[in-house]
mmCIF file of C-alpha atoms and ligand atoms in Angstrom:
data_model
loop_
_atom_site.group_PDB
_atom_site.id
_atom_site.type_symbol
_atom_site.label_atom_id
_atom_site.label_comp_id
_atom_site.label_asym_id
_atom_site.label_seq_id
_atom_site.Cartn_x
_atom_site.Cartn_y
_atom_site.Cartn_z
ATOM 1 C CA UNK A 1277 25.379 14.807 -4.983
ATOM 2 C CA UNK A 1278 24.421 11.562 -6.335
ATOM 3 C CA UNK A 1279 23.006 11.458 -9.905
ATOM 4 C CA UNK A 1280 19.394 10.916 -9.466
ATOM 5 C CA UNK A 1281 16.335 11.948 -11.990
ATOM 6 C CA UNK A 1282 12.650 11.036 -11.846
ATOM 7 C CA UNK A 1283 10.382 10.111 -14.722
ATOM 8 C CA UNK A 1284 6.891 10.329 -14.221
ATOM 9 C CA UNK A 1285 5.152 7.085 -14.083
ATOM 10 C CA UNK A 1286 1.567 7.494 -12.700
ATOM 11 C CA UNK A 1287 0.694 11.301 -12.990
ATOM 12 C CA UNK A 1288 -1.683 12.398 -10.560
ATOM 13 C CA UNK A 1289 -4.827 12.996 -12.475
ATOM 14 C CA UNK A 1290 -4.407 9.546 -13.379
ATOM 15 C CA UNK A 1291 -4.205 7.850 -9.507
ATOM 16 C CA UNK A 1292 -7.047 10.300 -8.727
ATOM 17 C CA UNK A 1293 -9.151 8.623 -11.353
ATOM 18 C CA UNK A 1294 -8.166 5.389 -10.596
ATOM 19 C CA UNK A 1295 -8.301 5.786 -6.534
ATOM 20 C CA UNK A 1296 -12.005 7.079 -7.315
ATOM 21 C CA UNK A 1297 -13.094 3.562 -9.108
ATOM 22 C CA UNK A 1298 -11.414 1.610 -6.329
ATOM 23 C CA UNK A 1299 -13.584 3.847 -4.151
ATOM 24 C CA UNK A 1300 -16.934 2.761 -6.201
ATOM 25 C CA UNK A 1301 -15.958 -1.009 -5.883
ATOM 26 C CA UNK A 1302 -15.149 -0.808 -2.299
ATOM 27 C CA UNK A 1303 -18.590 1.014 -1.746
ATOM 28 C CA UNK A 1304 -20.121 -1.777 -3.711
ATOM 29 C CA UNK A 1305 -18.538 -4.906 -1.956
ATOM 30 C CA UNK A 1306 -18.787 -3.115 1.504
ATOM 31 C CA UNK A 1307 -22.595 -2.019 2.085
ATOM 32 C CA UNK A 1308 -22.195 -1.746 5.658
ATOM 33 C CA UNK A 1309 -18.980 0.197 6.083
ATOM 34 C CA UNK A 1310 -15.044 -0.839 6.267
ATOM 35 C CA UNK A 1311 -12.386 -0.435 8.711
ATOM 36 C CA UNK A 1312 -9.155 0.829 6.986
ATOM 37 C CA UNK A 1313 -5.973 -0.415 8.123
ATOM 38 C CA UNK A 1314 -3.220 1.527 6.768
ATOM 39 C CA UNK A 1315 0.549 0.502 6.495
ATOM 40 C CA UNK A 1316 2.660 3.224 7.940
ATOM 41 C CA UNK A 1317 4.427 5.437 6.061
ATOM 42 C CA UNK A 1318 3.820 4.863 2.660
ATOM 43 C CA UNK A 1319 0.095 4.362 2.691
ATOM 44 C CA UNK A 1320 -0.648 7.696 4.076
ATOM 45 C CA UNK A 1321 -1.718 9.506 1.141
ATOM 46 C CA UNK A 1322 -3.333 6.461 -0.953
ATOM 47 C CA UNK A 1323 -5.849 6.081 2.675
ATOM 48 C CA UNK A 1324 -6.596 9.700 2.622
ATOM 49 C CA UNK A 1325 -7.063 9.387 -1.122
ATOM 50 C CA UNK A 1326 -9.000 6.071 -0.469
ATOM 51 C CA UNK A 1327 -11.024 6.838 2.169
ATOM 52 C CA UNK A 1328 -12.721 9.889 0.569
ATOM 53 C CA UNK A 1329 -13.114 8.113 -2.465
ATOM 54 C CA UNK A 1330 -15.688 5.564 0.104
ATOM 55 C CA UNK A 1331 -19.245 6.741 0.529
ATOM 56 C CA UNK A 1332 -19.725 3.655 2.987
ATOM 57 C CA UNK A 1333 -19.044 4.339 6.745
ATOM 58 C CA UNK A 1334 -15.380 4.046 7.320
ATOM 59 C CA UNK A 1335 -13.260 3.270 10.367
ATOM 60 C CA UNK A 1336 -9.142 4.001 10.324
ATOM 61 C CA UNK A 1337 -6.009 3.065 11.934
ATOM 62 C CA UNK A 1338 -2.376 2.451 11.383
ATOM 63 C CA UNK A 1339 -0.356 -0.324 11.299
ATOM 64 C CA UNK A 1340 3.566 -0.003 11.233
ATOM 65 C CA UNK A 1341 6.159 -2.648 9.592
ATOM 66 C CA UNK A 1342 9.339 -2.564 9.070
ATOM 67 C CA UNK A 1343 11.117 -4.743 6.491
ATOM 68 C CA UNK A 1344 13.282 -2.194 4.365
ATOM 69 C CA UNK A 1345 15.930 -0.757 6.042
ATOM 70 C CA UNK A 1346 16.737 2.316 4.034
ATOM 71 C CA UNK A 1347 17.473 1.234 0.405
ATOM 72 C CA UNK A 1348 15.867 -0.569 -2.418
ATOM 73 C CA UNK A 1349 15.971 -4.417 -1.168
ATOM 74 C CA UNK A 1350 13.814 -6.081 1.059
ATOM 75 C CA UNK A 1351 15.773 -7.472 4.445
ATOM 76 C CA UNK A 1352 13.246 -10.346 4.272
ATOM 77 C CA UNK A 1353 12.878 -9.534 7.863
ATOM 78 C CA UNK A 1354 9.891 -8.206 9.069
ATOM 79 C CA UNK A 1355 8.792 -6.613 12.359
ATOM 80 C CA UNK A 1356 5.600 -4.950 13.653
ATOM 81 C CA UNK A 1357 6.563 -1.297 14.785
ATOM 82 C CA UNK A 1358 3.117 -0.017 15.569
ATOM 83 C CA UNK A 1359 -0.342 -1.988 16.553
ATOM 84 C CA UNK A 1360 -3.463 -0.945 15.412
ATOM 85 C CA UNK A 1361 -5.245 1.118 18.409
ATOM 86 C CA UNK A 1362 -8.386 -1.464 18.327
ATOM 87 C CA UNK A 1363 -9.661 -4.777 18.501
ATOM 88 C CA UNK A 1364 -10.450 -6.216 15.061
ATOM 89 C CA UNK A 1365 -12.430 -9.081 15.609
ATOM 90 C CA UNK A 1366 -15.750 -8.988 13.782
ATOM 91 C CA UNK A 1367 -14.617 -6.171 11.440
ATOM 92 C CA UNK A 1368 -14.572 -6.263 8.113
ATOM 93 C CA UNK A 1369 -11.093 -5.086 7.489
ATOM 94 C CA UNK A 1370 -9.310 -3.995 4.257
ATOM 95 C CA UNK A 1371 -5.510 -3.660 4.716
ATOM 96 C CA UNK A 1372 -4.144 -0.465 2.449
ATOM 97 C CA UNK A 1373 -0.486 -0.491 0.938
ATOM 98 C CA UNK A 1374 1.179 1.441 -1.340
ATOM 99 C CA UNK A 1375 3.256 -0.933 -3.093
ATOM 100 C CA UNK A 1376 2.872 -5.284 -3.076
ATOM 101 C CA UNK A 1377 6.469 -5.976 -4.336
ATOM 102 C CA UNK A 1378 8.002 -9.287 -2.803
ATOM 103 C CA UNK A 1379 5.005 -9.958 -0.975
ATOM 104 C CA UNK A 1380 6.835 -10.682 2.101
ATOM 105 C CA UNK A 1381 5.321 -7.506 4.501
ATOM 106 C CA UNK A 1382 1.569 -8.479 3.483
ATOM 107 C CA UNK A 1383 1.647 -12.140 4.120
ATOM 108 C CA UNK A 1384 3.122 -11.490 7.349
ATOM 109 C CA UNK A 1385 0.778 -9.005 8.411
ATOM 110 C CA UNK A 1386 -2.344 -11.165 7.351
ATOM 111 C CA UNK A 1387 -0.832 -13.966 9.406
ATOM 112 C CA UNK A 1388 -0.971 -12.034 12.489
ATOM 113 C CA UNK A 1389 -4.186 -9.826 11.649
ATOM 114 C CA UNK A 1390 -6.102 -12.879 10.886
ATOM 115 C CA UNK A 1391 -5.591 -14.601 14.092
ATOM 116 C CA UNK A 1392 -7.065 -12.017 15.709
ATOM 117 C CA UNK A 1393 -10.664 -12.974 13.833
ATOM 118 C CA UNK A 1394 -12.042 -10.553 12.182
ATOM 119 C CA UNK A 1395 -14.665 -11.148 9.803
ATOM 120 C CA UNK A 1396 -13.311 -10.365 6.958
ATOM 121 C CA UNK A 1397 -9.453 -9.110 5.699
ATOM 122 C CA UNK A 1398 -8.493 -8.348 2.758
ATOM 123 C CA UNK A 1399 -5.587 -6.171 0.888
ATOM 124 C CA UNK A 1400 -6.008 -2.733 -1.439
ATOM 125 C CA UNK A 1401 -2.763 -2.063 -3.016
ATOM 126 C CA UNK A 1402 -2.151 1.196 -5.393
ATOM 127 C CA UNK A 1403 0.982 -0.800 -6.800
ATOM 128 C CA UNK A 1404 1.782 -4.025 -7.408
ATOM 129 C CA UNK A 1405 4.498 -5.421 -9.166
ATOM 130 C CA UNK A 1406 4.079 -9.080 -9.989
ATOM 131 C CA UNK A 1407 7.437 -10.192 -11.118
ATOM 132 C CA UNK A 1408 8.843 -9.463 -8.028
ATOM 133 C CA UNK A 1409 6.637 -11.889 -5.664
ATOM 134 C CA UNK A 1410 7.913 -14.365 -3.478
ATOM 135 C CA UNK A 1411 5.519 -14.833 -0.880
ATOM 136 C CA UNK A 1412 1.683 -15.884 -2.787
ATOM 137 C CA UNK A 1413 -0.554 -12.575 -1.809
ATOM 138 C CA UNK A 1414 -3.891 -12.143 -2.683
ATOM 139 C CA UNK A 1415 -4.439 -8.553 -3.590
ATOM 140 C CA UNK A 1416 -8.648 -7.213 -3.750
ATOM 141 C CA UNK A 1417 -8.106 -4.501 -5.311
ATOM 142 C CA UNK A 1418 -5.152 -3.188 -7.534
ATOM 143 C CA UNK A 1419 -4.810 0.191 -8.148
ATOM 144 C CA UNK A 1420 -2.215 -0.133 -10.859
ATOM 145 C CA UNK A 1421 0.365 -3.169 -11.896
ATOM 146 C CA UNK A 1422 3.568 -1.735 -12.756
ATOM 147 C CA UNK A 1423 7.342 -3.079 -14.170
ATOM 148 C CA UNK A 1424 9.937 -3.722 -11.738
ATOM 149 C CA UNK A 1425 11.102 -0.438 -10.997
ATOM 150 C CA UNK A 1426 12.201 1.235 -8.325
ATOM 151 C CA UNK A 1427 9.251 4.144 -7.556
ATOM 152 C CA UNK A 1428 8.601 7.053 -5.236
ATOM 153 C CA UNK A 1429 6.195 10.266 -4.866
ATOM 154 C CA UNK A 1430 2.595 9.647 -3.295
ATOM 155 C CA UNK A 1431 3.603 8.251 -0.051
ATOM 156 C CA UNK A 1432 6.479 5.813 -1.324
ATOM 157 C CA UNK A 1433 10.269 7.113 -0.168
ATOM 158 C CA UNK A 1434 13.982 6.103 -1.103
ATOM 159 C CA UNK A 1435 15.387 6.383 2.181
ATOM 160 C CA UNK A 1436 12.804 8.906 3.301
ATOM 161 C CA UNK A 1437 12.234 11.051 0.719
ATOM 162 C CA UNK A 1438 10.340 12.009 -2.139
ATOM 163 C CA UNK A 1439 6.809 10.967 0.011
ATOM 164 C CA UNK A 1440 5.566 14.377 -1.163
ATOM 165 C CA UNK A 1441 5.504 13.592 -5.062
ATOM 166 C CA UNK A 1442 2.078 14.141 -6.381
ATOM 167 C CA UNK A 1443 3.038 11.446 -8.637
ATOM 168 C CA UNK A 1444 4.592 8.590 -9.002
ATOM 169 C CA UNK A 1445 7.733 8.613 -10.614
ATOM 170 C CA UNK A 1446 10.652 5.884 -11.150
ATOM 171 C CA UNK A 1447 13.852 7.263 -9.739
ATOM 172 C CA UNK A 1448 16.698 6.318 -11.739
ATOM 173 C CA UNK A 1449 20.404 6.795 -10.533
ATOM 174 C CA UNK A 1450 23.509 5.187 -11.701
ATOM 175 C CA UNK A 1451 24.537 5.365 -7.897
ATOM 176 C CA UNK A 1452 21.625 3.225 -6.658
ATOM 177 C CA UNK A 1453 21.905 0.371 -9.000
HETATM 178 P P1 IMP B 763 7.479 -6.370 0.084
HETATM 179 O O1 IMP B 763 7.464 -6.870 1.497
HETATM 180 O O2 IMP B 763 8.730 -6.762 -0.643
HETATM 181 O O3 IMP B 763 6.228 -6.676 -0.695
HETATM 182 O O4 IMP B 763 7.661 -4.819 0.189
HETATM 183 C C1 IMP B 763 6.652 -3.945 0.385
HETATM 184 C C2 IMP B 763 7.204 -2.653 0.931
HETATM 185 O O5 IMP B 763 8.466 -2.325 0.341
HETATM 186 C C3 IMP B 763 6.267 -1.528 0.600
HETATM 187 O O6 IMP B 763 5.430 -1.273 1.679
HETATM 188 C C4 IMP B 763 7.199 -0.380 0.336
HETATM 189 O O7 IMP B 763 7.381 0.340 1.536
HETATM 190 C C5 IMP B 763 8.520 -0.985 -0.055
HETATM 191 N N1 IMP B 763 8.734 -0.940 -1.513
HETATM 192 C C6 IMP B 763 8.683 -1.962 -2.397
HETATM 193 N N2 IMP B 763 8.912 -1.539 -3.647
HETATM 194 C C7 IMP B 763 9.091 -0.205 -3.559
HETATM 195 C C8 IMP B 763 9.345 0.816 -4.539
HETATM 196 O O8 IMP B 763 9.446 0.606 -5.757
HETATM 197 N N3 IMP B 763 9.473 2.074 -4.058
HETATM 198 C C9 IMP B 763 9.361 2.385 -2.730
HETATM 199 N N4 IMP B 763 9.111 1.473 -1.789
HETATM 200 C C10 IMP B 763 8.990 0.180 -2.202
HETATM 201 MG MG1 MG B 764 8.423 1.711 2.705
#
């Protein structure tokens, strides 16, 4: 076994509270409903999180992207692994991620969602960390903007697990570093 602990970052009451206000804003700036496109896996439980939190009609579907490979590092490679089931075009779409660390997943996938014209696109993020960003994204709505640590529970994974974590929580290992 590898020596690994978790130290609660976000507890969940916390994202709940904060998911709920993103919720009121999105309900404010969307009067005529929103079509959710989540980033598979990690988004999972920030959309269903997110998309109760929206009083507005809503529309979902799932996007996948690879650039991680299984450990902490971006590849800088990125692929699309799943298309959305849908045509976009017209829709005013809100892109939902769980984490905006380089930046180099969401400027790809804007590139290719926006050439398919829809009316509007923009991001929803529940993390961001800043200091990490080497692509230029521009982020809506942030849920919370957090150090440069290496996070899991509510949808985000190290190599697949951990996704169940009610909250987030930095994993620390000497083994990992
Ligand atoms: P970017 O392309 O470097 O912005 O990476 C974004 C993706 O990397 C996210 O969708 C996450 O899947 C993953 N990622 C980045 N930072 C973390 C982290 O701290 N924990 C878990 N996954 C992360
Ligand atoms: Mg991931």
């Amino acid at each position: 076994m590898t020596d690994t602990s978790l130290r609660v970052l976000l507890p969940a009451e916390k994202i709940r509270a904060r998911v709920r206000e993103l919720g009121r804003e999105i309900d404010r700036d969307y009067p005529d409903g929103v079509y959710l496109i989540a980033i598979l896996k990690g988004a999972f439980v920030f959309l269903a999180d997110l998309a109760r939190a929206i009083s507005r009609p809503a529309r979902l579907d799932f996007i996948g992207i690879s650039s991680y490979g299984g450990g902490k590092t971006s590849s800088g490679e990125v692929k699309l692994t799943k298309d959305v089931d849908t045509s976009i075009e017209g829709a005013d779409v809100l892109i939902v991620e769980d984490i905006v660390d380089s930046g180099i997943t969401l400027s790809y996938l804007v590139h290719v969602l926006e050439q398919r014209r829809p009316r509007s696109l923009r991001v929803a993020a529940l993390l961001d960390k800043p200091e990490r960003r080497l692509r230029p994204v521009d982020v809506a709505y942030v849920g919370f903007r957090i150090p440069d640590e290496f996070v899991v529970g509510y949808g985000l994974d190290y190599a697949e697990d951990y996704r169940n974590l009610p909250d987030v929580c930095v994993l620390e290992s000497a083994a990992l570093k």
